[in-house]
Amino acid sequence: MAATILQRVVMSTRVNICNAKRSNLFTYRNIFISRSFLRERRYTDKHEWVMLDEKGNTGIIGITNYAQEALGDVVFAQLPDVGTEFNAMDECGALESVKAASELYCPLSGKIADKNVSVEQKPALINKSCYDQGWLFRIELAKPEELDNLMSEEQYNKFLKDQNE
């Protein structure tokens, strides 16, 4: 009889541990999905992209592949100075290529937290890796709700398709 009671206690404990592990796994998955959603790129009709950092209060800004292909070989990058404040869609810099010059627009309101000095020194990084090494600047968000005004990747691709028709 003691063995039966002990067996029930052990089985009950195993079930509770398994349920706890499943519960933690479920919570972990929800957190992971939420964080990956925050890190989804958003796009402007001026062909800039924004991706939030891990904390969700700073946006990393760059130009899209479409923009860098349209520009051609980028030879000069004028990026905004750290500490400068901008409103959404203010002109904040410029890119020059062998084909053309193009203004940069700040997709969101806020204060410039950092700029990619490597891009200023080697503008070709934009052509080589516009979504990674070729990012342009970081901005501390003043109005995070402005992200809702930007396009998802799916919406941006539709925008490009409509623009090319």
Coordinates of N, CA and C in Angstrom, one line a residue:
M1 N 0.8 -1.2 0.0 CA 0.0 0.0 0.0 C 0.9 1.3 0.0
A2 N 1.9 1.3 0.8 CA 2.8 2.4 0.8 C 3.5 2.6 -0.5
A3 N 3.8 1.5 -1.2 CA 4.4 1.6 -2.6 C 3.4 2.3 -3.5
T4 N 2.1 1.9 -3.4 CA 1.1 2.5 -4.3 C 0.9 4.0 -4.1
I5 N 0.9 4.4 -2.8 CA 0.8 5.9 -2.5 C 2.0 6.6 -3.0
L6 N 3.2 6.0 -2.8 CA 4.5 6.6 -3.3 C 4.4 6.8 -4.8
Q7 N 4.0 5.7 -5.5 CA 3.9 5.7 -6.9 C 2.9 6.8 -7.4
R8 N 1.8 7.0 -6.7 CA 0.9 8.1 -7.1 C 1.5 9.5 -6.9
V9 N 2.2 9.6 -5.8 CA 2.9 10.9 -5.6 C 3.9 11.2 -6.6
V10 N 4.7 10.2 -7.0 CA 5.7 10.4 -8.0 C 5.1 10.7 -9.4
M11 N 4.0 10.0 -9.7 CA 3.3 10.2 -11.0 C 2.7 11.6 -11.0
S12 N 2.1 12.0 -9.9 CA 1.5 13.3 -9.8 C 2.5 14.4 -10.0
T13 N 3.7 14.2 -9.4 CA 4.8 15.2 -9.4 C 5.3 15.3 -10.9
R14 N 5.5 14.2 -11.5 CA 5.9 14.2 -12.9 C 5.0 14.9 -13.8
V15 N 3.7 14.7 -13.7 CA 2.7 15.4 -14.5 C 2.7 16.9 -14.2
N16 N 2.9 17.3 -13.0 CA 3.0 18.7 -12.7 C 4.2 19.4 -13.2
I17 N 5.3 18.6 -13.2 CA 6.6 19.1 -13.8 C 6.4 19.3 -15.3
C18 N 5.8 18.3 -15.9 CA 5.6 18.3 -17.4 C 4.7 19.5 -17.7
N19 N 3.7 19.7 -17.0 CA 2.8 20.8 -17.3 C 3.5 22.1 -17.1
A20 N 4.3 22.2 -16.0 CA 5.0 23.5 -15.8 C 6.0 23.7 -16.9
K21 N 6.7 22.7 -17.4 CA 7.6 22.9 -18.5 C 6.8 23.3 -19.8
R22 N 5.7 22.7 -20.0 CA 4.9 23.1 -21.2 C 4.5 24.6 -21.1
S23 N 4.0 24.9 -19.9 CA 3.6 26.3 -19.6 C 4.7 27.3 -19.9
N24 N 5.9 27.0 -19.4 CA 7.1 27.9 -19.6 C 7.4 28.0 -21.1
L25 N 7.3 26.8 -21.7 CA 7.6 26.8 -23.2 C 6.6 27.7 -23.9
F26 N 5.4 27.6 -23.6 CA 4.4 28.4 -24.2 C 4.6 29.9 -24.0
T27 N 4.9 30.2 -22.7 CA 5.2 31.6 -22.4 C 6.5 32.1 -23.2
Y28 N 7.5 31.2 -23.3 CA 8.7 31.6 -24.0 C 8.4 31.8 -25.5
R29 N 7.6 31.0 -26.1 CA 7.2 31.1 -27.5 C 6.4 32.4 -27.7
N30 N 5.5 32.8 -26.8 CA 4.8 34.0 -26.9 C 5.8 35.2 -26.8
I31 N 6.7 35.2 -25.9 CA 7.7 36.3 -25.8 C 8.5 36.4 -27.1
F32 N 9.0 35.2 -27.6 CA 9.8 35.2 -28.8 C 9.0 35.8 -30.0
I33 N 7.8 35.4 -30.1 CA 7.0 35.9 -31.2 C 6.8 37.4 -31.1
S34 N 6.5 37.9 -29.9 CA 6.3 39.3 -29.7 C 7.6 40.1 -30.1
R35 N 8.7 39.6 -29.6 CA 10.0 40.3 -29.9 C 10.3 40.2 -31.4
S36 N 10.0 39.1 -32.1 CA 10.3 39.0 -33.5 C 9.3 40.0 -34.2
F37 N 8.1 40.1 -33.8 CA 7.2 41.1 -34.4 C 7.7 42.5 -34.3
L38 N 8.3 42.8 -33.1 CA 8.8 44.2 -32.9 C 10.0 44.4 -33.8
R39 N 10.7 43.4 -34.2 CA 11.9 43.6 -35.0 C 11.6 43.4 -36.5
E40 N 10.3 43.4 -36.8 CA 9.9 43.3 -38.3 C 10.2 44.7 -38.9
R41 N 10.7 44.7 -40.1 CA 11.0 46.0 -40.7 C 9.7 46.6 -41.2
R42 N 9.7 47.9 -41.1 CA 8.6 48.7 -41.6 C 9.2 49.7 -42.7
Y43 N 8.3 50.1 -43.6 CA 8.8 50.8 -44.8 C 8.1 52.1 -45.1
T44 N 8.8 53.1 -45.7 CA 8.1 54.3 -46.1 C 8.0 54.3 -47.7
D45 N 7.2 55.2 -48.1 CA 7.0 55.4 -49.6 C 8.2 56.1 -50.2
K46 N 9.2 56.5 -49.4 CA 10.4 57.1 -49.8 C 11.6 56.1 -49.9
H47 N 11.2 54.8 -49.6 CA 12.1 53.7 -49.7 C 13.1 53.6 -48.6
E48 N 12.7 54.1 -47.4 CA 13.5 53.8 -46.2 C 12.9 52.7 -45.4
W49 N 13.7 52.0 -44.6 CA 13.1 51.0 -43.7 C 13.5 51.3 -42.3
V50 N 12.7 50.8 -41.3 CA 12.9 51.0 -39.9 C 12.7 49.7 -39.2
M51 N 13.6 49.4 -38.3 CA 13.5 48.2 -37.5 C 13.8 48.6 -36.1
L52 N 13.0 48.2 -35.1 CA 13.2 48.5 -33.7 C 14.3 47.7 -33.1
D53 N 15.0 48.2 -32.2 CA 16.0 47.5 -31.5 C 15.3 46.5 -30.5
E54 N 16.1 45.8 -29.7 CA 15.5 44.8 -28.8 C 14.6 45.4 -27.7
K55 N 14.9 46.6 -27.3 CA 14.1 47.2 -26.3 C 12.8 47.9 -26.8
G56 N 12.8 48.1 -28.1 CA 11.6 48.7 -28.8 C 11.5 50.2 -28.7
N57 N 12.6 50.9 -28.2 CA 12.5 52.4 -28.1 C 13.4 53.1 -29.1
T58 N 14.2 52.4 -29.8 CA 15.1 53.0 -30.8 C 14.9 52.3 -32.1
G59 N 14.8 53.1 -33.2 CA 14.7 52.6 -34.5 C 16.0 52.6 -35.3
I60 N 16.3 51.6 -36.0 CA 17.4 51.5 -36.9 C 16.9 51.8 -38.3
I61 N 17.5 52.7 -39.0 CA 17.0 53.2 -40.2 C 18.0 52.9 -41.4
G62 N 17.5 52.6 -42.5 CA 18.3 52.3 -43.7 C 17.5 52.6 -44.9
I63 N 18.1 52.3 -46.1 CA 17.3 52.4 -47.4 C 17.1 51.0 -47.9
T64 N 16.1 50.9 -48.7 CA 15.7 49.5 -49.2 C 16.6 49.1 -50.3
N65 N 16.5 47.8 -50.6 CA 17.3 47.3 -51.8 C 16.8 48.0 -53.1
Y66 N 15.5 48.3 -53.2 CA 15.0 49.0 -54.4 C 15.7 50.4 -54.5
A67 N 15.8 51.1 -53.4 CA 16.5 52.4 -53.4 C 17.9 52.3 -53.8
Q68 N 18.7 51.4 -53.2 CA 20.1 51.3 -53.5 C 20.3 50.9 -54.9
E69 N 19.5 50.0 -55.5 CA 19.6 49.6 -56.9 C 19.3 50.8 -57.8
A70 N 18.3 51.6 -57.4 CA 17.9 52.8 -58.2 C 19.1 53.8 -58.2
L71 N 19.7 54.0 -57.1 CA 20.8 54.9 -57.0 C 22.0 54.5 -57.7
G72 N 22.3 53.2 -57.7 CA 23.6 52.7 -58.3 C 24.7 52.8 -57.2
D73 N 25.9 52.9 -57.6 CA 27.0 52.8 -56.7 C 27.1 54.1 -55.8
V74 N 26.8 54.0 -54.5 CA 26.8 55.1 -53.6 C 28.2 55.5 -53.3
V75 N 28.5 56.8 -53.5 CA 29.9 57.3 -53.4 C 30.0 58.3 -52.2
F76 N 28.9 58.8 -51.7 CA 28.9 59.8 -50.6 C 27.6 59.6 -49.8
A77 N 27.8 59.7 -48.4 CA 26.7 59.6 -47.5 C 26.8 60.8 -46.5
Q78 N 25.8 61.6 -46.5 CA 25.7 62.7 -45.5 C 24.6 62.2 -44.5
L79 N 25.0 61.8 -43.3 CA 24.1 61.3 -42.3 C 23.8 62.4 -41.3
P80 N 22.6 62.3 -40.6 CA 22.3 63.3 -39.6 C 23.2 63.2 -38.4
D81 N 23.5 64.3 -37.7 CA 24.3 64.4 -36.6 C 23.6 63.8 -35.3
V82 N 24.4 63.1 -34.5 CA 23.9 62.6 -33.2 C 23.4 63.8 -32.4
G83 N 22.2 63.6 -31.8 CA 21.6 64.6 -30.9 C 20.6 65.5 -31.6
T84 N 20.6 65.5 -33.0 CA 19.6 66.3 -33.7 C 18.2 65.7 -33.7
E85 N 17.2 66.6 -33.5 CA 15.8 66.1 -33.5 C 15.1 66.4 -34.8
F86 N 14.3 65.4 -35.2 CA 13.5 65.5 -36.4 C 12.1 65.1 -36.2
N87 N 11.2 65.6 -37.0 CA 9.8 65.2 -37.1 C 9.8 64.1 -38.2
A88 N 8.7 63.3 -38.1 CA 8.6 62.3 -39.1 C 8.5 62.9 -40.5
M89 N 9.3 62.3 -41.4 CA 9.4 62.7 -42.8 C 10.2 64.0 -43.1
D90 N 10.9 64.5 -42.1 CA 11.8 65.6 -42.3 C 13.0 65.1 -43.1
E91 N 13.5 66.0 -44.0 CA 14.8 65.7 -44.7 C 15.9 65.7 -43.6
C92 N 16.7 64.7 -43.6 CA 17.7 64.6 -42.6 C 19.1 64.2 -43.1
G93 N 19.3 64.1 -44.4 CA 20.6 63.8 -45.0 C 20.5 63.6 -46.5
A94 N 21.6 63.0 -47.0 CA 21.6 62.8 -48.5 C 22.5 61.7 -48.8
L95 N 22.2 61.0 -49.9 CA 23.1 60.0 -50.5 C 23.4 60.4 -52.0
E96 N 24.7 60.3 -52.3 CA 25.1 60.6 -53.7 C 25.7 59.4 -54.3
S97 N 25.3 59.1 -55.6 CA 25.9 58.0 -56.3 C 26.4 58.5 -57.6
V98 N 27.0 57.6 -58.4 CA 27.5 58.0 -59.7 C 26.4 58.4 -60.7
K99 N 25.2 58.0 -60.4 CA 24.0 58.3 -61.2 C 23.2 59.5 -60.8
A100 N 23.1 59.6 -59.4 CA 22.1 60.6 -58.9 C 22.4 61.0 -57.5
A101 N 21.7 62.0 -57.0 CA 21.7 62.3 -55.6 C 20.3 62.2 -55.0
S102 N 20.2 61.8 -53.8 CA 18.9 61.6 -53.2 C 18.9 62.0 -51.8
E103 N 17.8 62.7 -51.4 CA 17.6 63.1 -50.0 C 17.2 61.9 -49.1
L104 N 17.6 62.0 -47.9 CA 17.2 61.0 -46.9 C 16.1 61.6 -46.0
Y105 N 15.1 60.9 -45.7 CA 14.0 61.3 -44.9 C 14.0 60.5 -43.6
C106 N 13.7 61.2 -42.5 CA 13.6 60.6 -41.2 C 12.2 60.0 -41.1
P107 N 12.0 58.7 -41.1 CA 10.7 58.0 -41.1 C 9.9 58.3 -39.8
L108 N 10.5 58.6 -38.7 CA 9.8 58.7 -37.4 C 10.4 59.9 -36.7
S109 N 9.6 60.5 -35.8 CA 10.0 61.6 -35.0 C 10.9 61.1 -33.9
G110 N 11.9 61.9 -33.6 CA 12.8 61.6 -32.5 C 14.1 62.2 -32.6
K111 N 15.1 61.8 -31.7 CA 16.4 62.3 -31.6 C 17.4 61.3 -32.1
I112 N 18.3 61.7 -33.0 CA 19.4 60.8 -33.5 C 20.2 60.3 -32.4
A113 N 20.3 59.0 -32.2 CA 21.1 58.4 -31.1 C 22.4 57.9 -31.6
D114 N 22.6 57.6 -32.9 CA 23.8 57.1 -33.4 C 23.8 57.2 -34.9
K115 N 24.9 57.2 -35.6 CA 25.0 57.1 -37.0 C 26.1 56.2 -37.4
N116 N 25.9 55.6 -38.5 CA 26.9 54.5 -39.0 C 28.1 55.2 -39.7
V117 N 29.1 55.5 -38.9 CA 30.3 56.1 -39.3 C 31.0 55.3 -40.4
S118 N 30.8 54.0 -40.4 CA 31.4 53.1 -41.4 C 30.8 53.4 -42.8
V119 N 29.5 53.8 -42.8 CA 28.9 54.1 -44.1 C 29.4 55.5 -44.6
E120 N 29.6 56.4 -43.7 CA 30.2 57.7 -44.1 C 31.6 57.5 -44.7
Q121 N 32.4 56.6 -44.1 CA 33.7 56.3 -44.6 C 33.7 55.5 -45.8
K122 N 32.8 54.5 -45.9 CA 32.7 53.6 -47.0 C 31.3 53.5 -47.5
P123 N 30.8 54.4 -48.2 CA 29.4 54.4 -48.7 C 29.0 53.2 -49.5
A124 N 29.9 52.5 -50.0 CA 29.6 51.3 -50.8 C 29.0 50.2 -50.0
L125 N 29.1 50.3 -48.6 CA 28.5 49.4 -47.7 C 26.9 49.4 -47.9
I126 N 26.4 50.5 -48.3 CA 25.0 50.6 -48.6 C 24.6 49.6 -49.7
N127 N 25.4 49.6 -50.8 CA 25.1 48.7 -51.9 C 25.4 47.3 -51.6
K128 N 26.4 47.1 -50.8 CA 26.8 45.7 -50.4 C 25.8 45.1 -49.5
S129 N 25.3 45.8 -48.5 CA 24.5 45.2 -47.4 C 23.5 46.3 -46.9
C130 N 22.5 46.7 -47.6 CA 21.7 47.8 -47.2 C 20.8 47.4 -46.0
Y131 N 20.6 46.1 -45.7 CA 19.8 45.8 -44.5 C 20.7 45.4 -43.3
D132 N 22.0 45.3 -43.4 CA 22.8 44.9 -42.3 C 23.9 45.9 -42.1
Q133 N 25.0 45.7 -42.6 CA 26.2 46.6 -42.4 C 25.9 48.0 -43.0
G134 N 25.0 48.2 -43.9 CA 24.7 49.5 -44.5 C 23.6 50.3 -43.9
W135 N 23.2 49.9 -42.7 CA 22.2 50.8 -42.0 C 22.8 52.2 -41.9
L136 N 21.9 53.2 -41.7 CA 22.3 54.6 -41.8 C 22.4 55.3 -40.4
F137 N 21.3 55.2 -39.6 CA 21.4 55.8 -38.3 C 20.3 55.2 -37.4
R138 N 20.4 55.5 -36.1 CA 19.5 55.1 -35.1 C 18.8 56.3 -34.5
I139 N 17.5 56.2 -34.2 CA 16.7 57.3 -33.7 C 16.0 56.8 -32.4
E140 N 16.1 57.6 -31.4 CA 15.2 57.4 -30.2 C 13.8 57.9 -30.5
L141 N 12.9 57.0 -30.4 CA 11.5 57.3 -30.8 C 10.8 58.3 -29.9
A142 N 10.3 59.4 -30.4 CA 9.5 60.4 -29.7 C 8.1 60.0 -29.7
K143 N 7.6 59.4 -30.8 CA 6.2 59.0 -31.0 C 6.1 57.6 -31.6
P144 N 6.3 56.5 -30.7 CA 6.3 55.2 -31.3 C 5.0 54.8 -32.1
E145 N 3.9 55.5 -31.8 CA 2.7 55.2 -32.6 C 2.8 55.5 -34.1
E146 N 3.8 56.3 -34.4 CA 4.1 56.6 -35.9 C 4.4 55.4 -36.7
L147 N 4.9 54.4 -36.0 CA 5.2 53.1 -36.7 C 4.0 52.6 -37.4
D148 N 2.8 52.9 -36.9 CA 1.5 52.4 -37.5 C 1.3 53.0 -38.9
N149 N 2.0 54.1 -39.1 CA 1.8 54.8 -40.4 C 2.7 54.2 -41.5
L150 N 3.6 53.3 -41.1 CA 4.6 52.8 -42.1 C 4.0 51.4 -42.6
M151 N 4.6 51.0 -43.7 CA 4.1 49.8 -44.4 C 4.8 48.5 -43.9
S152 N 4.1 47.4 -43.9 CA 4.7 46.1 -43.6 C 5.5 45.7 -44.8
E153 N 6.2 44.7 -44.8 CA 7.0 44.2 -45.9 C 6.0 43.8 -47.1
E154 N 4.9 43.2 -46.7 CA 3.9 42.8 -47.7 C 3.3 44.0 -48.4
Q155 N 3.0 45.0 -47.6 CA 2.4 46.3 -48.1 C 3.4 47.0 -49.0
Y156 N 4.7 47.0 -48.6 CA 5.7 47.7 -49.4 C 5.9 47.0 -50.7
N157 N 5.9 45.7 -50.7 CA 6.1 44.9 -52.0 C 4.9 45.2 -52.9
K158 N 3.7 45.3 -52.4 CA 2.6 45.7 -53.2 C 2.7 47.1 -53.7
F159 N 3.2 48.0 -52.9 CA 3.5 49.4 -53.3 C 4.5 49.4 -54.5
L160 N 5.5 48.7 -54.4 CA 6.5 48.6 -55.4 C 5.9 48.1 -56.7
K161 N 5.1 47.0 -56.6 CA 4.5 46.4 -57.8 C 3.5 47.4 -58.4
D162 N 2.7 48.1 -57.6 CA 1.8 49.1 -58.2 C 2.6 50.3 -58.8
Q163 N 3.7 50.7 -58.2 CA 4.5 51.8 -58.7 C 5.1 51.4 -60.1
N164 N 5.5 50.2 -60.3 CA 6.1 49.8 -61.5 C 5.1 49.4 -62.6
E165 N 3.8 49.4 -62.3 CA 2.8 49.1 -63.4 C 2.5 50.3 -64.2

